[in-house]
Amino acid sequence: MKVYKNIPNFSDLNIDQVNFVDSSENADFCFYDHSTWDQSKNPEKDVLISSEDDEFNVLNLLANQKTYHLIGNSPDIEGEINRTLSILRSGCFWDPAKGFPNPSWNIEKSVNSTEDIKQTIDTILSEFDFNTLFSEQEDIIRLLANELLVNAFFHRPDIDTDRTSTIVLPKSIPIQLSRNEKSILLRVEDYNGGFAYDKLLGSLSRGFKEKKPRHDTGGAGLGFYFVFKMANQVIVNIKETGTEIICMFDANKR
């Protein structure tokens, strides 16, 4: 893999297993930071690494130039870069089985009814050891797991979005919670047919601009905004069958 990097604000980063080239034209992928992002030209090829806050990244940088790969100011920025590189190498999407192998703890459940969402989350969290984590981590994971599962049921083109209704699906929604030495992984995969980039960016932009619920839809309209804000890294895999959303949390830091 040939990589062109123009990241003066991150010159001390240790990026392994790539061949660096001197021009973007000769590169498979390009790394820019917030100070050089105006040179970006290709959303599929260019990766933005930024130490600016999330709101600035979304409303200013991504508003002017799209990218499918944003790395924010993270306590494990090298880990996030390596995960991003694994996505780029695959040419498709990030596979947790390969990118998060041999976890020290792992549980996977499935849900086919909205009536079972709370019980399923309670069961998963009751088996997870939170003793070595900071106290708020369990609440954050519970909130995001509920948000992702509720969205998987109600954000569908073929059913009523009234969230007081009970929905039973013919195909169950999988949820996974895993942990290794550094990170916690939360994964939910739905079958809603994809999460378009413009819709994703629009949801984030609206969240940062308005920071209040919408009243013209079945949900508050801030779900993905909260997921983006609370997780250390969010990976969205758009598949033919639906959307897989993976939230990564640093196991050792707030």
Tab-separated table of N, CA and C in Angstrom, residues 54-197:
chain	number	residue	atom	x	y	z
A	54	ASP	N	-14.975	17.733	17.442
A	54	ASP	CA	-15.884	17.060	16.522
A	54	ASP	C	-16.757	18.039	15.755
A	55	GLU	N	-17.247	19.054	16.435
A	55	GLU	CA	-18.145	20.005	15.795
A	55	GLU	C	-17.460	20.727	14.642
A	56	PHE	N	-16.215	21.144	14.847
A	56	PHE	CA	-15.467	21.815	13.782
A	56	PHE	C	-15.220	20.858	12.619
A	57	ASN	N	-14.862	19.617	12.942
A	57	ASN	CA	-14.583	18.643	11.886
A	57	ASN	C	-15.795	18.435	10.982
A	58	VAL	N	-16.964	18.304	11.588
A	58	VAL	CA	-18.168	18.013	10.814
A	58	VAL	C	-18.687	19.245	10.087
A	59	LEU	N	-18.802	20.366	10.803
A	59	LEU	CA	-19.460	21.543	10.229
A	59	LEU	C	-18.558	22.357	9.315
A	60	ASN	N	-17.252	22.243	9.493
A	60	ASN	CA	-16.341	23.038	8.678
A	60	ASN	C	-15.537	22.203	7.684
A	61	LEU	N	-14.883	21.168	8.165
A	61	LEU	CA	-14.004	20.402	7.279
A	61	LEU	C	-14.795	19.473	6.361
A	62	LEU	N	-15.680	18.651	6.924
A	62	LEU	CA	-16.435	17.717	6.082
A	62	LEU	C	-17.488	18.420	5.247
A	63	ALA	N	-17.933	19.587	5.681
A	63	ALA	CA	-18.904	20.341	4.892
A	63	ALA	C	-18.301	20.814	3.574
A	64	ASN	N	-16.993	20.997	3.554
A	64	ASN	CA	-16.315	21.486	2.349
A	64	ASN	C	-15.739	20.365	1.492
A	65	GLN	N	-15.372	19.274	2.118
A	65	GLN	CA	-14.804	18.148	1.381
A	65	GLN	C	-15.150	16.848	2.094
A	66	LYS	N	-15.818	15.954	1.407
A	66	LYS	CA	-16.225	14.683	1.988
A	66	LYS	C	-15.023	13.784	2.236
A	67	THR	N	-15.193	12.881	3.208
A	67	THR	CA	-14.274	11.760	3.357
A	67	THR	C	-15.027	10.620	4.016
A	68	TYR	N	-14.639	9.408	3.701
A	68	TYR	CA	-15.215	8.246	4.352
A	68	TYR	C	-14.394	7.818	5.563
A	69	HIS	N	-13.310	8.552	5.841
A	69	HIS	CA	-12.407	8.154	6.920
A	69	HIS	C	-11.957	9.385	7.707
A	70	LEU	N	-12.568	9.600	8.861
A	70	LEU	CA	-12.213	10.704	9.750
A	70	LEU	C	-11.632	10.145	11.036
A	71	ILE	N	-10.449	10.608	11.399
A	71	ILE	CA	-9.817	10.227	12.663
A	71	ILE	C	-9.681	11.488	13.498
A	72	GLY	N	-10.398	11.532	14.605
A	72	GLY	CA	-10.379	12.707	15.464
A	72	GLY	C	-9.289	12.634	16.511
A	73	ASN	N	-9.348	13.585	17.441
A	73	ASN	CA	-8.335	13.688	18.488
A	73	ASN	C	-8.573	12.613	19.536
A	74	SER	N	-7.919	11.482	19.387
A	74	SER	CA	-8.186	10.288	20.180
A	74	SER	C	-7.013	9.964	21.099
A	75	PRO	N	-7.290	9.361	22.279
A	75	PRO	CA	-6.189	8.895	23.132
A	75	PRO	C	-5.431	7.718	22.530
A	76	ASP	N	-6.034	7.072	21.531
A	76	ASP	CA	-5.377	5.951	20.853
A	76	ASP	C	-5.392	6.201	19.352
A	77	ILE	N	-4.831	7.317	18.952
A	77	ILE	CA	-4.915	7.711	17.549
A	77	ILE	C	-4.158	6.738	16.640
A	78	GLU	N	-3.039	6.196	17.117
A	78	GLU	CA	-2.320	5.227	16.294
A	78	GLU	C	-3.138	3.952	16.107
A	79	GLY	N	-3.869	3.543	17.159
A	79	GLY	CA	-4.740	2.387	17.031
A	79	GLY	C	-5.846	2.628	16.021
A	80	GLU	N	-6.398	3.834	16.027
A	80	GLU	CA	-7.454	4.165	15.070
A	80	GLU	C	-6.910	4.209	13.638
A	81	ILE	N	-5.696	4.724	13.491
A	81	ILE	CA	-5.081	4.745	12.165
A	81	ILE	C	-4.875	3.325	11.649
A	82	ASN	N	-4.398	2.441	12.524
A	82	ASN	CA	-4.184	1.059	12.103
A	82	ASN	C	-5.489	0.374	11.722
A	83	ARG	N	-6.570	0.653	12.481
A	83	ARG	CA	-7.868	0.078	12.116
A	83	ARG	C	-8.335	0.639	10.772
A	84	THR	N	-8.113	1.935	10.555
A	84	THR	CA	-8.486	2.540	9.285
A	84	THR	C	-7.680	1.924	8.144
A	85	LEU	N	-6.396	1.720	8.369
A	85	LEU	CA	-5.564	1.094	7.340
A	85	LEU	C	-6.034	-0.320	7.028
A	86	SER	N	-6.516	-1.037	8.035
A	86	SER	CA	-7.009	-2.395	7.782
A	86	SER	C	-8.267	-2.357	6.921
A	87	ILE	N	-9.093	-1.312	7.104
A	87	ILE	CA	-10.268	-1.149	6.240
A	87	ILE	C	-9.822	-0.871	4.809
A	88	LEU	N	-8.859	0.046	4.661
A	88	LEU	CA	-8.387	0.414	3.335
A	88	LEU	C	-7.741	-0.775	2.625
A	89	ARG	N	-7.005	-1.580	3.366
A	89	ARG	CA	-6.359	-2.747	2.762
A	89	ARG	C	-7.391	-3.761	2.270
A	90	SER	N	-8.467	-3.908	3.016
A	90	SER	CA	-9.470	-4.911	2.660
A	90	SER	C	-10.207	-4.538	1.385
A	91	GLY	N	-10.269	-3.209	1.112
A	91	GLY	CA	-10.987	-2.745	-0.054
A	91	GLY	C	-12.485	-2.876	0.067
A	92	CYS	N	-12.974	-3.220	1.259
A	92	CYS	CA	-14.405	-3.437	1.431
A	92	CYS	C	-14.876	-2.827	2.744
A	93	PHE	N	-14.849	-3.579	3.805
A	93	PHE	CA	-15.254	-3.060	5.098
A	93	PHE	C	-14.428	-3.738	6.185
A	94	TRP	N	-14.448	-3.134	7.369
A	94	TRP	CA	-13.654	-3.647	8.482
A	94	TRP	C	-14.359	-4.838	9.114
A	95	ASP	N	-13.674	-5.957	9.167
A	95	ASP	CA	-14.234	-7.190	9.716
A	95	ASP	C	-13.746	-7.362	11.152
A	96	PRO	N	-14.643	-7.302	12.150
A	96	PRO	CA	-14.210	-7.460	13.543
A	96	PRO	C	-13.511	-8.788	13.809
A	97	ALA	N	-13.906	-9.832	13.078
A	97	ALA	CA	-13.273	-11.133	13.292
A	97	ALA	C	-11.788	-11.095	12.947
A	98	LYS	N	-11.411	-10.203	11.997
A	98	LYS	CA	-10.006	-10.075	11.621
A	98	LYS	C	-9.332	-8.910	12.328
A	99	GLY	N	-10.034	-7.794	12.490
A	99	GLY	CA	-9.444	-6.611	13.092
A	99	GLY	C	-9.489	-6.582	14.599
A	100	PHE	N	-10.297	-7.482	15.189
A	100	PHE	CA	-10.421	-7.561	16.646
A	100	PHE	C	-10.364	-9.041	17.044
A	101	PRO	N	-9.262	-9.724	16.687
A	101	PRO	CA	-9.200	-11.177	16.855
A	101	PRO	C	-8.930	-11.586	18.303
A	102	ASN	N	-9.368	-12.772	18.636
A	102	ASN	CA	-9.074	-13.396	19.931
A	102	ASN	C	-9.333	-12.475	21.122
A	103	PRO	N	-10.536	-11.938	21.234
A	103	PRO	CA	-10.821	-11.088	22.398
A	103	PRO	C	-10.783	-11.901	23.684
A	104	SER	N	-10.453	-11.229	24.781
A	104	SER	CA	-10.421	-11.912	26.072
A	104	SER	C	-11.826	-12.211	26.586
A	105	TRP	N	-12.805	-11.485	26.048
A	105	TRP	CA	-14.205	-11.715	26.426
A	105	TRP	C	-15.078	-11.359	25.233
A	106	ASN	N	-16.083	-12.184	24.978
A	106	ASN	CA	-16.951	-11.922	23.832
A	106	ASN	C	-18.310	-12.560	24.074
A	107	ILE	N	-19.369	-11.826	23.748
A	107	ILE	CA	-20.715	-12.374	23.802
A	107	ILE	C	-21.507	-11.820	22.622
A	108	GLU	N	-22.285	-12.687	21.988
A	108	GLU	CA	-23.135	-12.286	20.875
A	108	GLU	C	-24.544	-12.807	21.127
A	109	LYS	N	-25.515	-11.943	20.947
A	109	LYS	CA	-26.925	-12.290	21.076
A	109	LYS	C	-27.651	-11.816	19.834
A	110	SER	N	-28.914	-12.175	19.724
A	110	SER	CA	-29.734	-11.681	18.635
A	110	SER	C	-31.124	-11.350	19.168
A	111	VAL	N	-31.762	-10.385	18.515
A	111	VAL	CA	-33.067	-9.896	18.952
A	111	VAL	C	-33.976	-9.820	17.739
A	112	ASN	N	-35.195	-10.351	17.854
A	112	ASN	CA	-36.126	-10.225	16.733
A	112	ASN	C	-37.398	-9.482	17.115
A	113	SER	N	-37.501	-9.046	18.384
A	113	SER	CA	-38.675	-8.311	18.835
A	113	SER	C	-38.251	-7.112	19.669
A	114	THR	N	-38.933	-5.993	19.493
A	114	THR	CA	-38.640	-4.812	20.302
A	114	THR	C	-38.911	-5.061	21.783
A	115	GLU	N	-39.777	-6.032	22.079
A	115	GLU	CA	-40.073	-6.362	23.469
A	115	GLU	C	-38.855	-6.942	24.186
A	116	ASP	N	-37.893	-7.469	23.430
A	116	ASP	CA	-36.743	-8.154	24.029
A	116	ASP	C	-35.478	-7.305	24.079
A	117	ILE	N	-35.536	-6.065	23.618
A	117	ILE	CA	-34.337	-5.233	23.552
A	117	ILE	C	-33.720	-5.029	24.930
A	118	LYS	N	-34.506	-4.549	25.873
A	118	LYS	CA	-33.973	-4.248	27.212
A	118	LYS	C	-33.418	-5.500	27.883
A	119	GLN	N	-34.149	-6.608	27.826
A	119	GLN	CA	-33.694	-7.833	28.470
A	119	GLN	C	-32.393	-8.335	27.846
A	120	THR	N	-32.283	-8.242	26.535
A	120	THR	CA	-31.058	-8.694	25.862
A	120	THR	C	-29.860	-7.863	26.285
A	121	ILE	N	-30.025	-6.538	26.323
A	121	ILE	CA	-28.929	-5.661	26.754
A	121	ILE	C	-28.567	-5.933	28.202
A	122	ASP	N	-29.570	-6.097	29.064
A	122	ASP	CA	-29.312	-6.395	30.480
A	122	ASP	C	-28.523	-7.687	30.631
A	123	THR	N	-28.868	-8.692	29.844
A	123	THR	CA	-28.175	-9.980	29.925
A	123	THR	C	-26.718	-9.844	29.509
A	124	ILE	N	-26.484	-9.145	28.412
A	124	ILE	CA	-25.109	-8.962	27.940
A	124	ILE	C	-24.272	-8.216	28.967
A	125	LEU	N	-24.805	-7.125	29.496
A	125	LEU	CA	-24.033	-6.305	30.431
A	125	LEU	C	-23.833	-7.002	31.776
A	126	SER	N	-24.772	-7.843	32.161
A	126	SER	CA	-24.633	-8.549	33.438
A	126	SER	C	-23.483	-9.546	33.410
A	127	GLU	N	-23.120	-10.004	32.221
A	127	GLU	CA	-22.030	-10.968	32.089
A	127	GLU	C	-20.679	-10.305	31.841
A	128	PHE	N	-20.696	-8.987	31.657
A	128	PHE	CA	-19.460	-8.259	31.354
A	128	PHE	C	-18.847	-7.720	32.644
A	129	ASP	N	-17.532	-7.814	32.784
A	129	ASP	CA	-16.833	-7.343	33.976
A	129	ASP	C	-16.447	-5.877	33.804
A	130	PHE	N	-17.147	-4.985	34.514
A	130	PHE	CA	-16.871	-3.561	34.452
A	130	PHE	C	-15.993	-3.077	35.611
A	131	ASN	N	-15.489	-3.992	36.426
A	131	ASN	CA	-14.765	-3.596	37.646
A	131	ASN	C	-13.508	-2.795	37.360
A	132	THR	N	-12.859	-3.053	36.234
A	132	THR	CA	-11.603	-2.353	35.925
A	132	THR	C	-11.830	-1.098	35.091
A	133	LEU	N	-13.080	-0.768	34.779
A	133	LEU	CA	-13.384	0.382	33.944
A	133	LEU	C	-13.908	1.529	34.794
A	134	PHE	N	-13.919	2.727	34.206
A	134	PHE	CA	-14.477	3.845	34.951
A	134	PHE	C	-15.996	3.680	35.040
A	135	SER	N	-16.614	4.279	36.053
A	135	SER	CA	-17.984	3.960	36.436
A	135	SER	C	-19.010	4.261	35.354
A	136	GLU	N	-18.757	5.270	34.500
A	136	GLU	CA	-19.758	5.652	33.509
A	136	GLU	C	-19.780	4.741	32.281
A	137	GLN	N	-18.769	3.882	32.124
A	137	GLN	CA	-18.661	3.092	30.890
A	137	GLN	C	-19.874	2.192	30.673
A	138	GLU	N	-20.350	1.554	31.720
A	138	GLU	CA	-21.500	0.666	31.568
A	138	GLU	C	-22.733	1.441	31.099
A	139	ASP	N	-22.946	2.628	31.652
A	139	ASP	CA	-24.113	3.431	31.264
A	139	ASP	C	-24.020	3.866	29.804
A	140	ILE	N	-22.812	4.222	29.364
A	140	ILE	CA	-22.622	4.649	27.977
A	140	ILE	C	-22.908	3.497	27.018
A	141	ILE	N	-22.367	2.321	27.319
A	141	ILE	CA	-22.574	1.166	26.446
A	141	ILE	C	-24.049	0.771	26.431
A	142	ARG	N	-24.706	0.829	27.580
A	142	ARG	CA	-26.133	0.509	27.642
A	142	ARG	C	-26.942	1.471	26.749
A	143	LEU	N	-26.636	2.754	26.856
A	143	LEU	CA	-27.352	3.765	26.082
A	143	LEU	C	-27.160	3.565	24.585
A	144	LEU	N	-25.909	3.340	24.168
A	144	LEU	CA	-25.644	3.203	22.738
A	144	LEU	C	-26.175	1.876	22.189
A	145	ALA	N	-26.090	0.805	22.986
A	145	ALA	CA	-26.651	-0.470	22.548
A	145	ALA	C	-28.155	-0.338	22.324
A	146	ASN	N	-28.837	0.338	23.228
A	146	ASN	CA	-30.277	0.552	23.073
A	146	ASN	C	-30.566	1.415	21.840
A	147	GLU	N	-29.793	2.477	21.645
A	147	GLU	CA	-30.008	3.362	20.502
A	147	GLU	C	-29.837	2.619	19.187
A	148	LEU	N	-28.774	1.811	19.080
A	148	LEU	CA	-28.507	1.100	17.834
A	148	LEU	C	-29.558	0.029	17.558
A	149	LEU	N	-29.996	-0.677	18.605
A	149	LEU	CA	-31.013	-1.700	18.410
A	149	LEU	C	-32.367	-1.081	18.056
A	150	VAL	N	-32.737	-0.014	18.740
A	150	VAL	CA	-34.007	0.654	18.438
A	150	VAL	C	-34.000	1.156	16.994
A	151	ASN	N	-32.894	1.752	16.573
A	151	ASN	CA	-32.794	2.226	15.186
A	151	ASN	C	-32.911	1.068	14.193
A	152	ALA	N	-32.310	-0.069	14.551
A	152	ALA	CA	-32.350	-1.224	13.654
A	152	ALA	C	-33.773	-1.711	13.428
A	153	PHE	N	-34.637	-1.551	14.421
A	153	PHE	CA	-36.027	-1.969	14.286
A	153	PHE	C	-36.905	-0.901	13.630
A	154	PHE	N	-36.738	0.348	14.045
A	154	PHE	CA	-37.701	1.373	13.663
A	154	PHE	C	-37.314	2.176	12.425
A	155	HIS	N	-36.033	2.243	12.095
A	155	HIS	CA	-35.630	2.994	10.901
A	155	HIS	C	-35.645	2.065	9.692
A	156	ARG	N	-36.847	1.680	9.308
A	156	ARG	CA	-37.019	0.750	8.198
A	156	ARG	C	-38.031	1.332	7.216
A	157	PRO	N	-37.818	1.113	5.912
A	157	PRO	CA	-38.717	1.721	4.925
A	157	PRO	C	-40.072	1.044	4.803
A	158	ASP	N	-40.194	-0.182	5.358
A	158	ASP	CA	-41.397	-0.965	5.089
A	158	ASP	C	-42.342	-1.087	6.275
A	159	ILE	N	-42.079	-0.329	7.372
A	159	ILE	CA	-42.926	-0.466	8.547
A	159	ILE	C	-43.208	0.894	9.155
A	160	ASP	N	-44.207	0.929	10.026
A	160	ASP	CA	-44.560	2.133	10.761
A	160	ASP	C	-43.429	2.469	11.728
A	161	THR	N	-43.082	3.755	11.841
A	161	THR	CA	-41.992	4.163	12.724
A	161	THR	C	-42.480	4.603	14.100
A	162	ASP	N	-43.717	4.329	14.423
A	162	ASP	CA	-44.245	4.651	15.745
A	162	ASP	C	-43.532	3.806	16.791
A	163	ARG	N	-42.766	4.446	17.643
A	163	ARG	CA	-41.918	3.704	18.577
A	163	ARG	C	-42.674	3.137	19.771
A	164	THR	N	-43.963	3.329	19.819
A	164	THR	CA	-44.762	2.660	20.847
A	164	THR	C	-45.240	1.295	20.364
A	165	SER	N	-45.041	0.998	19.101
A	165	SER	CA	-45.484	-0.274	18.532
A	165	SER	C	-44.507	-1.392	18.873
A	166	THR	N	-45.010	-2.598	18.888
A	166	THR	CA	-44.166	-3.784	19.016
A	166	THR	C	-43.863	-4.309	17.617
A	167	ILE	N	-42.602	-4.511	17.337
A	167	ILE	CA	-42.180	-4.996	16.024
A	167	ILE	C	-41.483	-6.340	16.183
A	168	VAL	N	-41.893	-7.303	15.399
A	168	VAL	CA	-41.258	-8.615	15.370
A	168	VAL	C	-40.732	-8.847	13.957
A	169	LEU	N	-39.444	-9.111	13.847
A	169	LEU	CA	-38.812	-9.275	12.538
A	169	LEU	C	-38.597	-10.750	12.227
A	170	PRO	N	-38.693	-11.135	10.960
A	170	PRO	CA	-38.425	-12.526	10.591
A	170	PRO	C	-36.949	-12.889	10.710
A	171	LYS	N	-36.085	-11.876	10.614
A	171	LYS	CA	-34.649	-12.107	10.739
A	171	LYS	C	-34.113	-11.306	11.913
A	172	SER	N	-33.480	-11.973	12.866
A	172	SER	CA	-33.044	-11.334	14.103
A	172	SER	C	-31.897	-10.361	13.877
A	173	ILE	N	-31.841	-9.335	14.728
A	173	ILE	CA	-30.775	-8.336	14.699
A	173	ILE	C	-29.649	-8.790	15.627
A	174	PRO	N	-28.426	-8.969	15.129
A	174	PRO	CA	-27.323	-9.395	15.996
A	174	PRO	C	-26.715	-8.216	16.767
A	175	ILE	N	-26.317	-8.483	18.008
A	175	ILE	CA	-25.581	-7.519	18.817
A	175	ILE	C	-24.403	-8.248	19.456
A	176	GLN	N	-23.242	-7.602	19.438
A	176	GLN	CA	-22.005	-8.206	19.950
A	176	GLN	C	-21.307	-7.228	20.871
A	177	LEU	N	-20.787	-7.733	21.986
A	177	LEU	CA	-19.944	-6.943	22.880
A	177	LEU	C	-18.685	-7.749	23.154
A	178	SER	N	-17.514	-7.144	22.859
A	178	SER	CA	-16.237	-7.840	23.015
A	178	SER	C	-15.241	-6.935	23.716
A	179	ARG	N	-14.195	-7.565	24.230
A	179	ARG	CA	-13.136	-6.781	24.880
A	179	ARG	C	-11.786	-7.453	24.654
A	180	ASN	N	-10.781	-6.616	24.373
A	180	ASN	CA	-9.402	-7.091	24.427
A	180	ASN	C	-8.640	-6.207	25.414
A	181	GLU	N	-7.337	-6.247	25.367
A	181	GLU	CA	-6.544	-5.531	26.367
A	181	GLU	C	-6.766	-4.027	26.316
A	182	LYS	N	-6.975	-3.455	25.119
A	182	LYS	CA	-7.042	-2.009	24.979
A	182	LYS	C	-8.455	-1.474	24.757
A	183	SER	N	-9.318	-2.263	24.135
A	183	SER	CA	-10.568	-1.701	23.631
A	183	SER	C	-11.774	-2.566	23.959
A	184	ILE	N	-12.936	-1.917	23.901
A	184	ILE	CA	-14.227	-2.590	23.972
A	184	ILE	C	-14.931	-2.355	22.640
A	185	LEU	N	-15.555	-3.383	22.115
A	185	LEU	CA	-16.242	-3.312	20.825
A	185	LEU	C	-17.727	-3.590	21.027
A	186	LEU	N	-18.555	-2.715	20.500
A	186	LEU	CA	-19.996	-2.914	20.461
A	186	LEU	C	-20.433	-2.915	19.002
A	187	ARG	N	-21.132	-3.966	18.574
A	187	ARG	CA	-21.520	-4.095	17.165
A	187	ARG	C	-22.994	-4.436	17.054
A	188	VAL	N	-23.687	-3.717	16.190
A	188	VAL	CA	-25.075	-4.025	15.855
A	188	VAL	C	-25.203	-3.971	14.337
A	189	GLU	N	-25.848	-4.981	13.764
A	189	GLU	CA	-26.031	-5.026	12.314
A	189	GLU	C	-27.518	-5.093	11.997
A	190	ASP	N	-27.991	-4.147	11.183
A	190	ASP	CA	-29.404	-4.166	10.803
A	190	ASP	C	-29.537	-4.570	9.339
A	191	TYR	N	-30.765	-4.619	8.862
A	191	TYR	CA	-31.032	-5.049	7.486
A	191	TYR	C	-31.891	-3.999	6.773
A	192	ASN	N	-31.512	-2.730	6.992
A	192	ASN	CA	-32.323	-1.624	6.474
A	192	ASN	C	-31.876	-1.122	5.111
A	193	GLY	N	-30.896	-1.768	4.513
A	193	GLY	CA	-30.548	-1.435	3.142
A	193	GLY	C	-29.525	-0.335	2.974
A	194	GLY	N	-28.789	-0.006	4.018
A	194	GLY	CA	-27.707	0.952	3.849
A	194	GLY	C	-27.943	2.286	4.530
A	195	PHE	N	-26.853	2.970	4.811
A	195	PHE	CA	-26.885	4.267	5.489
A	195	PHE	C	-26.097	5.219	4.593
A	196	ALA	N	-26.805	5.969	3.738
A	196	ALA	CA	-26.149	6.816	2.747
A	196	ALA	C	-25.265	7.857	3.411
A	197	TYR	N	-24.143	8.169	2.750
A	197	TYR	CA	-23.181	9.121	3.319
A	197	TYR	C	-23.838	10.460	3.620
